[in-house]
GROMACS .gro file of C-alpha atoms in nm:
model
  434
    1UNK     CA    1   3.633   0.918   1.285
    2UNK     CA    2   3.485   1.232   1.347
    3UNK     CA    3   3.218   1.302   1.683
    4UNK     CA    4   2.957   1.331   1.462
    5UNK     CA    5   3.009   1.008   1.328
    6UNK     CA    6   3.065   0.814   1.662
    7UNK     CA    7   2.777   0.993   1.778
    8UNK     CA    8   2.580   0.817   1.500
    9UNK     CA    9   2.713   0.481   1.548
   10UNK     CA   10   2.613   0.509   1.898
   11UNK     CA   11   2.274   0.646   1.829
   12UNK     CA   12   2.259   0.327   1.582
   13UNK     CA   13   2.386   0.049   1.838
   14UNK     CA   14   2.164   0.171   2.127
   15UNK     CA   15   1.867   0.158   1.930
   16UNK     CA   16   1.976  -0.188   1.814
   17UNK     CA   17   1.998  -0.283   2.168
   18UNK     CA   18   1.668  -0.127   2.275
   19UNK     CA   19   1.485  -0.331   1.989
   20UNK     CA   20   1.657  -0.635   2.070
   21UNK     CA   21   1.561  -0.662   2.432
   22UNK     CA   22   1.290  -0.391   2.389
   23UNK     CA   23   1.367  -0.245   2.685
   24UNK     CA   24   1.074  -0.004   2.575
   25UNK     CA   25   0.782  -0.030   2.334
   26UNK     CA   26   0.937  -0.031   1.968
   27UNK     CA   27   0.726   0.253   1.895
   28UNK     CA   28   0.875   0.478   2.175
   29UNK     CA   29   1.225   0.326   2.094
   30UNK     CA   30   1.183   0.470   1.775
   31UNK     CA   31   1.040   0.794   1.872
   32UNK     CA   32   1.388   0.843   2.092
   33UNK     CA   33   1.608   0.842   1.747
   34UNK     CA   34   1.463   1.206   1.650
   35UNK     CA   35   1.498   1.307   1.998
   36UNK     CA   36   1.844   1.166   2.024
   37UNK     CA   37   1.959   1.341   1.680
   38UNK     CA   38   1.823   1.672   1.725
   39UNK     CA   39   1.940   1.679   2.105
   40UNK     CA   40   2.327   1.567   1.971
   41UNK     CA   41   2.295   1.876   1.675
   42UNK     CA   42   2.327   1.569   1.448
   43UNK     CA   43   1.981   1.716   1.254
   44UNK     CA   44   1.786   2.018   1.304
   45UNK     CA   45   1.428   1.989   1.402
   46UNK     CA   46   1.263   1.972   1.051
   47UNK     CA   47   1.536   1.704   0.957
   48UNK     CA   48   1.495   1.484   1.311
   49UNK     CA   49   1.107   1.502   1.236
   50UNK     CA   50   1.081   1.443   0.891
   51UNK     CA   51   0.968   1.127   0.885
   52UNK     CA   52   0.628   1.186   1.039
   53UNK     CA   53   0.550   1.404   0.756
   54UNK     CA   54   0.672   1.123   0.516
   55UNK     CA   55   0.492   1.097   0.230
   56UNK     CA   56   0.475   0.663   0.295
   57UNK     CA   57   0.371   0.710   0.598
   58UNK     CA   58   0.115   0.933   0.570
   59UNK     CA   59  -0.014   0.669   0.283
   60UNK     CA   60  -0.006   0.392   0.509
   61UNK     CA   61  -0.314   0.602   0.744
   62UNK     CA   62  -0.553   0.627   0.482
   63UNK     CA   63  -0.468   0.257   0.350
   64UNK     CA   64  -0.503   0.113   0.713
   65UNK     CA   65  -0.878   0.288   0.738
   66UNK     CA   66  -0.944   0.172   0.412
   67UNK     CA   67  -0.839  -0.206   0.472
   68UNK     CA   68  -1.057  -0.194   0.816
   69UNK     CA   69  -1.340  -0.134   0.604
   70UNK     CA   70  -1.308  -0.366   0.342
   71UNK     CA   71  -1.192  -0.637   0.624
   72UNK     CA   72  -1.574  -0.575   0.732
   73UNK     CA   73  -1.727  -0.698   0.381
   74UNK     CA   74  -1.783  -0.995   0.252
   75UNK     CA   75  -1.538  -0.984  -0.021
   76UNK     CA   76  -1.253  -1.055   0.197
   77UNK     CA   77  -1.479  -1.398   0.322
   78UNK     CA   78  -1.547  -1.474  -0.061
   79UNK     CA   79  -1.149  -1.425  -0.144
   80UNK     CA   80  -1.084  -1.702   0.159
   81UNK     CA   81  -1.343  -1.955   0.108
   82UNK     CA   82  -1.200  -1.946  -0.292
   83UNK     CA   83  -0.814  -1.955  -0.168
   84UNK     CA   84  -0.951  -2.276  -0.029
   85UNK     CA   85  -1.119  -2.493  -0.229
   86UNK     CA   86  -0.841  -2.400  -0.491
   87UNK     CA   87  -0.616  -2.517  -0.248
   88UNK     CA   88  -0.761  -2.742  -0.003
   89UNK     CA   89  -0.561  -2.546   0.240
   90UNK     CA   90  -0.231  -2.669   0.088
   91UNK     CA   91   0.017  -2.436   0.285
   92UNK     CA   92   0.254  -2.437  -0.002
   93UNK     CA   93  -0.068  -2.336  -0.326
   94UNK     CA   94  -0.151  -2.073  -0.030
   95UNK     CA   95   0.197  -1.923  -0.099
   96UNK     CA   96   0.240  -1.970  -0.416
   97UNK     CA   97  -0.142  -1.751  -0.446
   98UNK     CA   98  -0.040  -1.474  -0.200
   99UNK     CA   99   0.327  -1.478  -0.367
  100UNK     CA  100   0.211  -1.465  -0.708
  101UNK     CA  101  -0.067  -1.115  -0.592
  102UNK     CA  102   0.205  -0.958  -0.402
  103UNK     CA  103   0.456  -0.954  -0.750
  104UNK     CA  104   0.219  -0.845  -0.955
  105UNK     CA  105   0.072  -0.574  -0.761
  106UNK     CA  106   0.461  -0.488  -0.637
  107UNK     CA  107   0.571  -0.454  -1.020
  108UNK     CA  108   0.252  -0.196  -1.070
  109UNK     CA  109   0.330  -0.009  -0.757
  110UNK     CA  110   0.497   0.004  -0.391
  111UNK     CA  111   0.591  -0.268  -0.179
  112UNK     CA  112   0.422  -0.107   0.062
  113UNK     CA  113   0.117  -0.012  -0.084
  114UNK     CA  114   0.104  -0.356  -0.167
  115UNK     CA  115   0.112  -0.558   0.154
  116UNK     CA  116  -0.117  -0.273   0.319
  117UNK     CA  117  -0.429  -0.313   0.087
  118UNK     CA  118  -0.340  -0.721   0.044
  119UNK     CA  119  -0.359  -0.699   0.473
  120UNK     CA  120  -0.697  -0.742   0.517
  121UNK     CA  121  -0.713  -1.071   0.300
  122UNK     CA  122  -0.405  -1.184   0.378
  123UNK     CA  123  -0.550  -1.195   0.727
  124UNK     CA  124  -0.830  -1.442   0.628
  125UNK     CA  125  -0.678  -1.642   0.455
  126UNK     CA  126  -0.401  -1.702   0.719
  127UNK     CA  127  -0.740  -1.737   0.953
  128UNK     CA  128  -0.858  -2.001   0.762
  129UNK     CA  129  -0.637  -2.166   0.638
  130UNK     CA  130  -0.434  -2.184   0.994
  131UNK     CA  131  -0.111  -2.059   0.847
  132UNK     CA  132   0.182  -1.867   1.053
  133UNK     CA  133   0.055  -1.495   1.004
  134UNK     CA  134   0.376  -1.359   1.060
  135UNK     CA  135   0.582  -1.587   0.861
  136UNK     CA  136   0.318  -1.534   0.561
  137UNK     CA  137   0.295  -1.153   0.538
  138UNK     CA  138   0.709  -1.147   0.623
  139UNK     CA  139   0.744  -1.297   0.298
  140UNK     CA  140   0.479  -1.134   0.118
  141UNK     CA  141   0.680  -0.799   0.229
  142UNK     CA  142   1.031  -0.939   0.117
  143UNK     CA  143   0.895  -1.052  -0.224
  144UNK     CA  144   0.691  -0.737  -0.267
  145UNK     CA  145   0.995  -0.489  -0.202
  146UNK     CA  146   1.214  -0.674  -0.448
  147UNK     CA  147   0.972  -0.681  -0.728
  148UNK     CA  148   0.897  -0.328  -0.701
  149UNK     CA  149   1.245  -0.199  -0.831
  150UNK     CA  150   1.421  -0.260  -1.110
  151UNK     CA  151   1.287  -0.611  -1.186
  152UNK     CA  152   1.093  -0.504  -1.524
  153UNK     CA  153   1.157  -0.144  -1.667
  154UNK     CA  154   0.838  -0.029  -1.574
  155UNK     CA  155   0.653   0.189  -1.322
  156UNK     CA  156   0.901   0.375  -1.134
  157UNK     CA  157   1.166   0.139  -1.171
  158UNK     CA  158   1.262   0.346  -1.498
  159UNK     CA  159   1.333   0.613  -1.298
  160UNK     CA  160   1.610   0.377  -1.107
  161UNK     CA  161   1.726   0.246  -1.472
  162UNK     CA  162   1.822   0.623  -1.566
  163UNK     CA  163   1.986   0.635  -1.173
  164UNK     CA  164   2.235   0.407  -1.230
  165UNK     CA  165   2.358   0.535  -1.573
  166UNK     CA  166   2.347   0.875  -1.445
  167UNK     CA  167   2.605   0.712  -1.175
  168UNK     CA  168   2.803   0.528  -1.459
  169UNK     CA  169   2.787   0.880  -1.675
  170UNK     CA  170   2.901   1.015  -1.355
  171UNK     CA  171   3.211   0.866  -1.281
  172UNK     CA  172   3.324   0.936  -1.660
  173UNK     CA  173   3.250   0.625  -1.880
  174UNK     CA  174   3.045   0.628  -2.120
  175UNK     CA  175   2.950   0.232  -2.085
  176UNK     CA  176   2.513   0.182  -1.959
  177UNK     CA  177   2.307   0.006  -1.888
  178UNK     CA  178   2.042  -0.177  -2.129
  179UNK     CA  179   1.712  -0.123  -2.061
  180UNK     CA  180   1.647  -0.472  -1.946
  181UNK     CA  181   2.028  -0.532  -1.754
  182UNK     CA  182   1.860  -0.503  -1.459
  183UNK     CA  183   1.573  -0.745  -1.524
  184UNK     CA  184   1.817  -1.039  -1.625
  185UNK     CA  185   1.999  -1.001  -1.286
  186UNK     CA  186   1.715  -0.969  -1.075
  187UNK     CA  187   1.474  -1.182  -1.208
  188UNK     CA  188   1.649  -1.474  -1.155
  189UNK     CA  189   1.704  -1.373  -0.755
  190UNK     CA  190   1.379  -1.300  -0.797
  191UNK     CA  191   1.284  -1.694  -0.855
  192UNK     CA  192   1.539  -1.820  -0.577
  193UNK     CA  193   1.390  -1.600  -0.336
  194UNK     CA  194   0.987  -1.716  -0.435
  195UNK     CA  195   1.154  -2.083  -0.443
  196UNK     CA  196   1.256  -2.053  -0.098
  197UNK     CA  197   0.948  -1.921   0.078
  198UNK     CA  198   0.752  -2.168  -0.125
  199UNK     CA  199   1.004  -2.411   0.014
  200UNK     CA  200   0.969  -2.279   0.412
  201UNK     CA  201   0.603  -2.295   0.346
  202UNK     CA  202   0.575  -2.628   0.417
  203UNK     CA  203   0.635  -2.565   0.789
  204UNK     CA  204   0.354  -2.253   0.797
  205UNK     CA  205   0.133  -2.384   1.009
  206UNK     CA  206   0.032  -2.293   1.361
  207UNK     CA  207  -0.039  -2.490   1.616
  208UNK     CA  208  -0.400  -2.663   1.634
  209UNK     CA  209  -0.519  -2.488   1.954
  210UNK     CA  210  -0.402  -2.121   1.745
  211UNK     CA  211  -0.616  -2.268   1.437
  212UNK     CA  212  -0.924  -2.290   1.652
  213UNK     CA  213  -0.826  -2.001   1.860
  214UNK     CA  214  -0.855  -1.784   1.511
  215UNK     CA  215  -1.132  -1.983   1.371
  216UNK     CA  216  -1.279  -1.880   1.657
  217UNK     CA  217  -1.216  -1.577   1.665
  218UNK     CA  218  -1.360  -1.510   1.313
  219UNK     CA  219  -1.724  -1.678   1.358
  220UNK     CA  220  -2.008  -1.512   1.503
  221UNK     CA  221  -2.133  -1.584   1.835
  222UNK     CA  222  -2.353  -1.900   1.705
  223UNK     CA  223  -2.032  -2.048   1.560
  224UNK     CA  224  -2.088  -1.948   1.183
  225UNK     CA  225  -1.923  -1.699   0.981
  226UNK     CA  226  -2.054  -1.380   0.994
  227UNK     CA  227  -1.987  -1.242   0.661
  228UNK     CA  228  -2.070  -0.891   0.711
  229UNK     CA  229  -2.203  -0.619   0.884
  230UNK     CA  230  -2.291  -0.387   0.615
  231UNK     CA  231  -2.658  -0.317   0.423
  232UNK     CA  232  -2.599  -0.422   0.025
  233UNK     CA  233  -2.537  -0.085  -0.048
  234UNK     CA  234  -2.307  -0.014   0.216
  235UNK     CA  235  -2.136  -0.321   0.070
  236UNK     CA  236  -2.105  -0.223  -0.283
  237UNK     CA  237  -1.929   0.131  -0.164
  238UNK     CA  238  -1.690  -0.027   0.065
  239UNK     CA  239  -1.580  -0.237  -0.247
  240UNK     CA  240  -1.560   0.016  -0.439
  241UNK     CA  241  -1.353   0.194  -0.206
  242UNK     CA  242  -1.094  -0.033  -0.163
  243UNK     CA  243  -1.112  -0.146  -0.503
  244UNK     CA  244  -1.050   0.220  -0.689
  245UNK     CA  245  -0.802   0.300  -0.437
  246UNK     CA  246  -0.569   0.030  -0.524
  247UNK     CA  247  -0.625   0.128  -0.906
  248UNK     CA  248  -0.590   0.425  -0.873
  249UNK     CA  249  -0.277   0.414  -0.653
  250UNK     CA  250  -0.122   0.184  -0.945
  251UNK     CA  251  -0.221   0.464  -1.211
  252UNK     CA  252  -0.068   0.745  -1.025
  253UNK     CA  253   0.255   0.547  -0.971
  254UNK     CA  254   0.271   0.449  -1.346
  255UNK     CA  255   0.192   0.824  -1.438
  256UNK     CA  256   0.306   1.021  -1.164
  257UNK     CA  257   0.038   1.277  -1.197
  258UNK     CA  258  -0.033   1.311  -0.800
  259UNK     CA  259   0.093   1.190  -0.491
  260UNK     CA  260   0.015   0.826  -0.388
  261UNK     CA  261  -0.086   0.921  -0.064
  262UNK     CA  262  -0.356   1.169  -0.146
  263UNK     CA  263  -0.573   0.857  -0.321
  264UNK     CA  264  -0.540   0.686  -0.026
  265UNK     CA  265  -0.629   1.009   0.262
  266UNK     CA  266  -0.902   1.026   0.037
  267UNK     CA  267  -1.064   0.752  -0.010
  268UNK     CA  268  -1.007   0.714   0.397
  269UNK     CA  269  -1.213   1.040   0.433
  270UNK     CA  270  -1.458   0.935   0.169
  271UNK     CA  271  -1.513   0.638   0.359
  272UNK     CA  272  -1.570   0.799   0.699
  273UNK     CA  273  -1.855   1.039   0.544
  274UNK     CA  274  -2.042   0.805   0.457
  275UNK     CA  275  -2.043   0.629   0.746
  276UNK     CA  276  -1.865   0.291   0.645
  277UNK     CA  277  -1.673   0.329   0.952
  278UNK     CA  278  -1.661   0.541   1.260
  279UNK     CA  279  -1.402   0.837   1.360
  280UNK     CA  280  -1.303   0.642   1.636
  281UNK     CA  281  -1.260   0.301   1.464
  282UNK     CA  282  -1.116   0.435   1.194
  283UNK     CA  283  -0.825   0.619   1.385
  284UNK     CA  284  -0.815   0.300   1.646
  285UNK     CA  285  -0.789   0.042   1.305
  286UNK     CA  286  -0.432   0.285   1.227
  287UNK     CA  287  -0.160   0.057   1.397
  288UNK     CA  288   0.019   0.354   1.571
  289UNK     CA  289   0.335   0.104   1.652
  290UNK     CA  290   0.369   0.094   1.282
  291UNK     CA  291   0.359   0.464   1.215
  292UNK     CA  292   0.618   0.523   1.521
  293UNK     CA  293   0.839   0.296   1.410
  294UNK     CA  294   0.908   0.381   1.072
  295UNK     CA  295   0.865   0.768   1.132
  296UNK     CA  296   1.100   0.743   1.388
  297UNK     CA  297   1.365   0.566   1.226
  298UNK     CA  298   1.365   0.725   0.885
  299UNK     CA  299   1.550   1.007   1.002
  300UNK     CA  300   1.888   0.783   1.061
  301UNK     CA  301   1.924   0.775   0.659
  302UNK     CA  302   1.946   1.147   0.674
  303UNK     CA  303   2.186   1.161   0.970
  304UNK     CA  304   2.435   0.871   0.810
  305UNK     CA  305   2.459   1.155   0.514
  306UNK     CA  306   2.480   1.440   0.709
  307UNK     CA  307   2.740   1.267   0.980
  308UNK     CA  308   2.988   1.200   0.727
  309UNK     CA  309   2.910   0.790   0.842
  310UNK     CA  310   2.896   0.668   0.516
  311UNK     CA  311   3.153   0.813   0.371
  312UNK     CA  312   3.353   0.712   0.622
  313UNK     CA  313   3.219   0.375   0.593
  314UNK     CA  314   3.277   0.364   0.231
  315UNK     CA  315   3.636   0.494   0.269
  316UNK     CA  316   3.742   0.208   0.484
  317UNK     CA  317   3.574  -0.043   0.261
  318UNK     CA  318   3.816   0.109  -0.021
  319UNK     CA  319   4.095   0.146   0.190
  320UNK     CA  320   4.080  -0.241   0.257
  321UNK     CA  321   4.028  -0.321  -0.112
  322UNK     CA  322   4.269  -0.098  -0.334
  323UNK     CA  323   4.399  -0.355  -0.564
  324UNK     CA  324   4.149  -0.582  -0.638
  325UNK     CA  325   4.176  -0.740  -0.989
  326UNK     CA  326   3.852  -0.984  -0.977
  327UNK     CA  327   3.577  -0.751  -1.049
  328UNK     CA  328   3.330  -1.059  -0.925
  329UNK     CA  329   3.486  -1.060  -0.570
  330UNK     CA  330   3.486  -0.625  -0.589
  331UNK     CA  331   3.113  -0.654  -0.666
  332UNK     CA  332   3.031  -0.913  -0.432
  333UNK     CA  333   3.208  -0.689  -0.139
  334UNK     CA  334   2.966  -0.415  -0.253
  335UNK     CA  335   2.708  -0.625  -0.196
  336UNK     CA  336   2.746  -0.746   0.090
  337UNK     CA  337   2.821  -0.390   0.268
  338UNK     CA  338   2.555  -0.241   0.119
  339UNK     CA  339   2.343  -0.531   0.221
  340UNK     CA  340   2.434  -0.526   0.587
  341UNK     CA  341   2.436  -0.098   0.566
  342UNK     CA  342   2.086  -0.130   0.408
  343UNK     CA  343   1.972  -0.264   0.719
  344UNK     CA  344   2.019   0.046   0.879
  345UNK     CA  345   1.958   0.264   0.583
  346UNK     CA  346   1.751   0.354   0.261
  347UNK     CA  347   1.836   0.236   0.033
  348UNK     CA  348   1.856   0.480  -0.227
  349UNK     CA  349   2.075   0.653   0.034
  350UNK     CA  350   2.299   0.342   0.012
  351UNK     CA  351   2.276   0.400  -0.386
  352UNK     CA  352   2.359   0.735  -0.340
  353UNK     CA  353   2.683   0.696  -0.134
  354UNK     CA  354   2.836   0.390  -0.288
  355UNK     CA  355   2.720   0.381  -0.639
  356UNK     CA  356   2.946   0.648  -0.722
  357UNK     CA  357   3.241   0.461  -0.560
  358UNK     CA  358   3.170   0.176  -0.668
  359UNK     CA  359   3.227   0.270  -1.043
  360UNK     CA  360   3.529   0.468  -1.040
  361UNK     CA  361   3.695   0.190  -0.812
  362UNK     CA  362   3.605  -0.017  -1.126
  363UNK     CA  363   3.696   0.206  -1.384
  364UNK     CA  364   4.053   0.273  -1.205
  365UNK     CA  365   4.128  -0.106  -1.186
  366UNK     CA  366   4.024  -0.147  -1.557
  367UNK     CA  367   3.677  -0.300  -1.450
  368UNK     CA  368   3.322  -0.285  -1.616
  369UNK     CA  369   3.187  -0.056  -1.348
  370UNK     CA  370   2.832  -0.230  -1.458
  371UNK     CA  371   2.932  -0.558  -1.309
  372UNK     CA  372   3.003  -0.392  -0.950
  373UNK     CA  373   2.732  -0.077  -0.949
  374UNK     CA  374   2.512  -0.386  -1.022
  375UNK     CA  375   2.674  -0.534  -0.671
  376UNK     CA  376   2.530  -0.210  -0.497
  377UNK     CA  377   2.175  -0.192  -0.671
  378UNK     CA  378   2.145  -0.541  -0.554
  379UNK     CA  379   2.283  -0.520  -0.178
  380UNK     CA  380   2.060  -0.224  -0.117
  381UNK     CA  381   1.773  -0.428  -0.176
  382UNK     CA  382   1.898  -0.713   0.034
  383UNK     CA  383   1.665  -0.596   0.295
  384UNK     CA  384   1.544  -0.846   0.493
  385UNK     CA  385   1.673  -0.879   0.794
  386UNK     CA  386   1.547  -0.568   0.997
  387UNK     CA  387   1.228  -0.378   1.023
  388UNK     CA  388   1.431  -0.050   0.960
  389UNK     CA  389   1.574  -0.193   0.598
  390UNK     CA  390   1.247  -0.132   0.437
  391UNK     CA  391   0.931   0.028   0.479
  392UNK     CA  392   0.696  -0.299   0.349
  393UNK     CA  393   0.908  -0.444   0.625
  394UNK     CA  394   0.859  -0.193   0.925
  395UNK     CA  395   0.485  -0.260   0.822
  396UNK     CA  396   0.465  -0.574   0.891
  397UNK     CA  397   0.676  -0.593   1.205
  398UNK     CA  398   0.410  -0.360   1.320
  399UNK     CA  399   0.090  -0.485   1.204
  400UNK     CA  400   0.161  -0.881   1.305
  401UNK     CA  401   0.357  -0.774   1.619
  402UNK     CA  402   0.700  -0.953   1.566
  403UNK     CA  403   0.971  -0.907   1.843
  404UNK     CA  404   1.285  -0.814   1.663
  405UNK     CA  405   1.463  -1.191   1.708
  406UNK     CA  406   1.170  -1.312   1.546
  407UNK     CA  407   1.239  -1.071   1.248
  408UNK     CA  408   1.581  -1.122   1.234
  409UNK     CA  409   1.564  -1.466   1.255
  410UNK     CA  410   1.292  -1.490   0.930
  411UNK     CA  411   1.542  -1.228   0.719
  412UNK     CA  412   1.923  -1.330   0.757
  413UNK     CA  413   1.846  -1.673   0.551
  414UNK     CA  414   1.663  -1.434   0.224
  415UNK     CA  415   1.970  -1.238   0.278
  416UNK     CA  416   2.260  -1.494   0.242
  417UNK     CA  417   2.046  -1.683  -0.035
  418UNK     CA  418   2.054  -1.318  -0.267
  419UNK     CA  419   2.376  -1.262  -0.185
  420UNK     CA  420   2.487  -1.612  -0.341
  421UNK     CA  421   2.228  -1.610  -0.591
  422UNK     CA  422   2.388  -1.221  -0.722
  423UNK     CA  423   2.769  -1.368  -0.708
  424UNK     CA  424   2.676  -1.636  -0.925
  425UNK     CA  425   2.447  -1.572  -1.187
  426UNK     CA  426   2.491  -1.167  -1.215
  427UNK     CA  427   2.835  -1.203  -1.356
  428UNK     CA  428   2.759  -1.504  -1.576
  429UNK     CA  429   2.432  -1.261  -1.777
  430UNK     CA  430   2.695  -0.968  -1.774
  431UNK     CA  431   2.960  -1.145  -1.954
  432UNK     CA  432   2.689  -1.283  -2.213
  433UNK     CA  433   2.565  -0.953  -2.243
  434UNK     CA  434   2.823  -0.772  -2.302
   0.00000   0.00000   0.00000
């Protein structure tokens, strides 16, 4: 272990610590990681910084401006009032609505762009309907995130199908991957992981006093809904607003043309000039905590490369396995640390370190690397458990204000369930496969 790579670890487990008994504001915890890499010479200043010029989250302030000003038509009451007399506020037909809006819109583009425009409905609905806001939009994230990658070869999860052979071409076989390998392991997971939150949505709902409290909260001062504050016309733009936005945010990540995050900046300036919402409320509706957070922590990916850490990580992990001769107990150890490294880690960095690895471990044991690369594509998705393991994930830690043993507490269950979902059906479709 080198002092760049204890450095990191300790860099890693006092943040842990500081979220856990957040000792400080998450945000500021966060904004200490840059601080704390640059002033160890672990990254230089554009590296430790990075993150606040992150594409993502630069997306996420035009997307929060634009979901304040839809949250202020009447769309978003029209969307509740029909989530409930299609359900009759059934927690678990709730679910299985949001559930079914957040995979669709995950396959046709980010997790995160996903849960931020879905935010301002999703908070109505959990209004009315007097379900658990944080336990709703935690797994509207987790569901989100895994259906935007590799589940169906389309959007930019081709771009991950030609990743992974370029890992198997890589390590010198010339076995790959079908286009639709990937969509046989992970739609099933996919299914055990909507099952269960459909399952845990039986317990959703608040207590009666936090019903009223939000009912409350939403009515106007007479004790009705006030539906909106904006003239018909004013109405019919902020629709259109949000409504372009998130098609146009879909067509740019199917074609690639421009950068996500310039729809959304401007359609959030758009908005602004013409006076659908204020400079002031529209930089007070961006949920700073949020921004900090993620900015902050994003950096950490860079430093584990830089440090050597996962390398070094990896090398033990191969070190303690040299001889296996299962390849359904080598992939399921690549899961698993690449699950629990994910936490910690994006994870296309995790790709990136143990991919390669992974397949020429298999390949020198007489393996089919696809078996145990699929063990890494899987774990590094596995990222539930922390608000640093994914971005859809830092969002909502942010925007429903979780403390981080409420977060951990919601993820480590999703986690164990794909983990045991991946060791058993994963090598059953590769063996009829191939």
């Amino acid at each position: 272990m080198t002092p760049q790579i204890a450095t990191v670890l300790i860099i890693i487990a006092v943040m842990t610590i500081s979220f856990f008994t957040e000792i400080l504001p998450l945000g500021f915890t966060a904004l200490m990681v840059p601080v704390l890499l640059e002033g160890t010479g672990i990254l230089n200043a554009s590296q430790a910084w990075a993150g606040f010029s992150n594409t993502t989250v630069i997306s996420w302030i035009g997307l929060f401006i634009i979901g304040a000003v839809f949250a202020k038509t009447s769309f978003t009451y029209r969307i509740k009032m029909f989530v409930k007399r299609n359900t009759n506020g059934n927690p678990v037909k709730v679910m299985v609505m949001i559930l079914a809006a957040c995979t669709i819109m995950g396959l046709m583009t980010t997790a995160t762009s996903t849960i931020a425009a879905l935010t301002p409905i999703l908070f109505e609905i959990c209004d009315e309907t007097g379900l658990d806001r944080k336990r709703v939009f935690k797994s509207a994230a987790d569901v989100s995130t895994w259906a935007c990658v590799q589940m169906l070869p389309i959007s930019s999860s081709l771009s991950y199908f030609l990743l992974f052979n370029q890992y198997l071409e890589g390590a010198g076989t010339d076995l790959r991957y079908g286009l639709l390998d990937m969509t046989w392991i992970k739609l099933p997971m996919w299914i055990v992981l909507v099952a269960y939150y459909i399952w845990a949505s039986r317990k959703l709902r608040v207590d009666s006093h936090e019903i009223s409290a939000a009912e409350a909260g939403s009515a106007g001062t007479d004790g009705t809904q006030k539906m909106t504050s904006y003239t018909p016309a004013q109405e019919k733009m902020a629709v259109f607003i949000f409504v372009t936005n998130v098609i146009l945010m879909v067509v740019v990540s199917f074609t690639g043309t421009i950068p996500a995050y310039l729809v959304s900046t401007a359609f959030a300036a758009l908005a602004v000039g013409l006076k659908l919402i204020s400079q002031k409320d529209a930089l007070n509706s961006v949920n700073w905590g949020t921004i900090f957070l993620i900015a902050g922590t994003l950096p950490l990916s860079t430093a584990i490369n830089v440090s050597g850490t996962g390398e070094w990580i990896a090398g033990l992990m191969q070190g303690a396995f040299p001889n296996l001769s299962n390849p359904v107990v080598l992939a399921t150890v690549f899961c698993v640390v690449c699950a629990i490294t994910t936490q910690f880690m994006n994870n296309t960095a995790v790709w990136a370190i143990f991919a390669p690895i992974a397949a020429s471990m298999a390949i020198n044991l007489n393996m089919d690397p696809r078996l145990v690369v699929a063990g890494v594509a899987c774990g590094a998705l596995i990222c539930f458990a922390t608000p640093m393991a994914a971005t859809a994930g830092g969002y909502v830690y942010g925007v429903c204000d979780f403390k981080m043993k409420e977060f951990v507490k919601l993820g480590w269950m999703p986690c164990v369930l794909m983990i045991l979902a991946f060791v058993i059906w994963a090598p059953m479709v590769l063996n009829f496969i191939y």
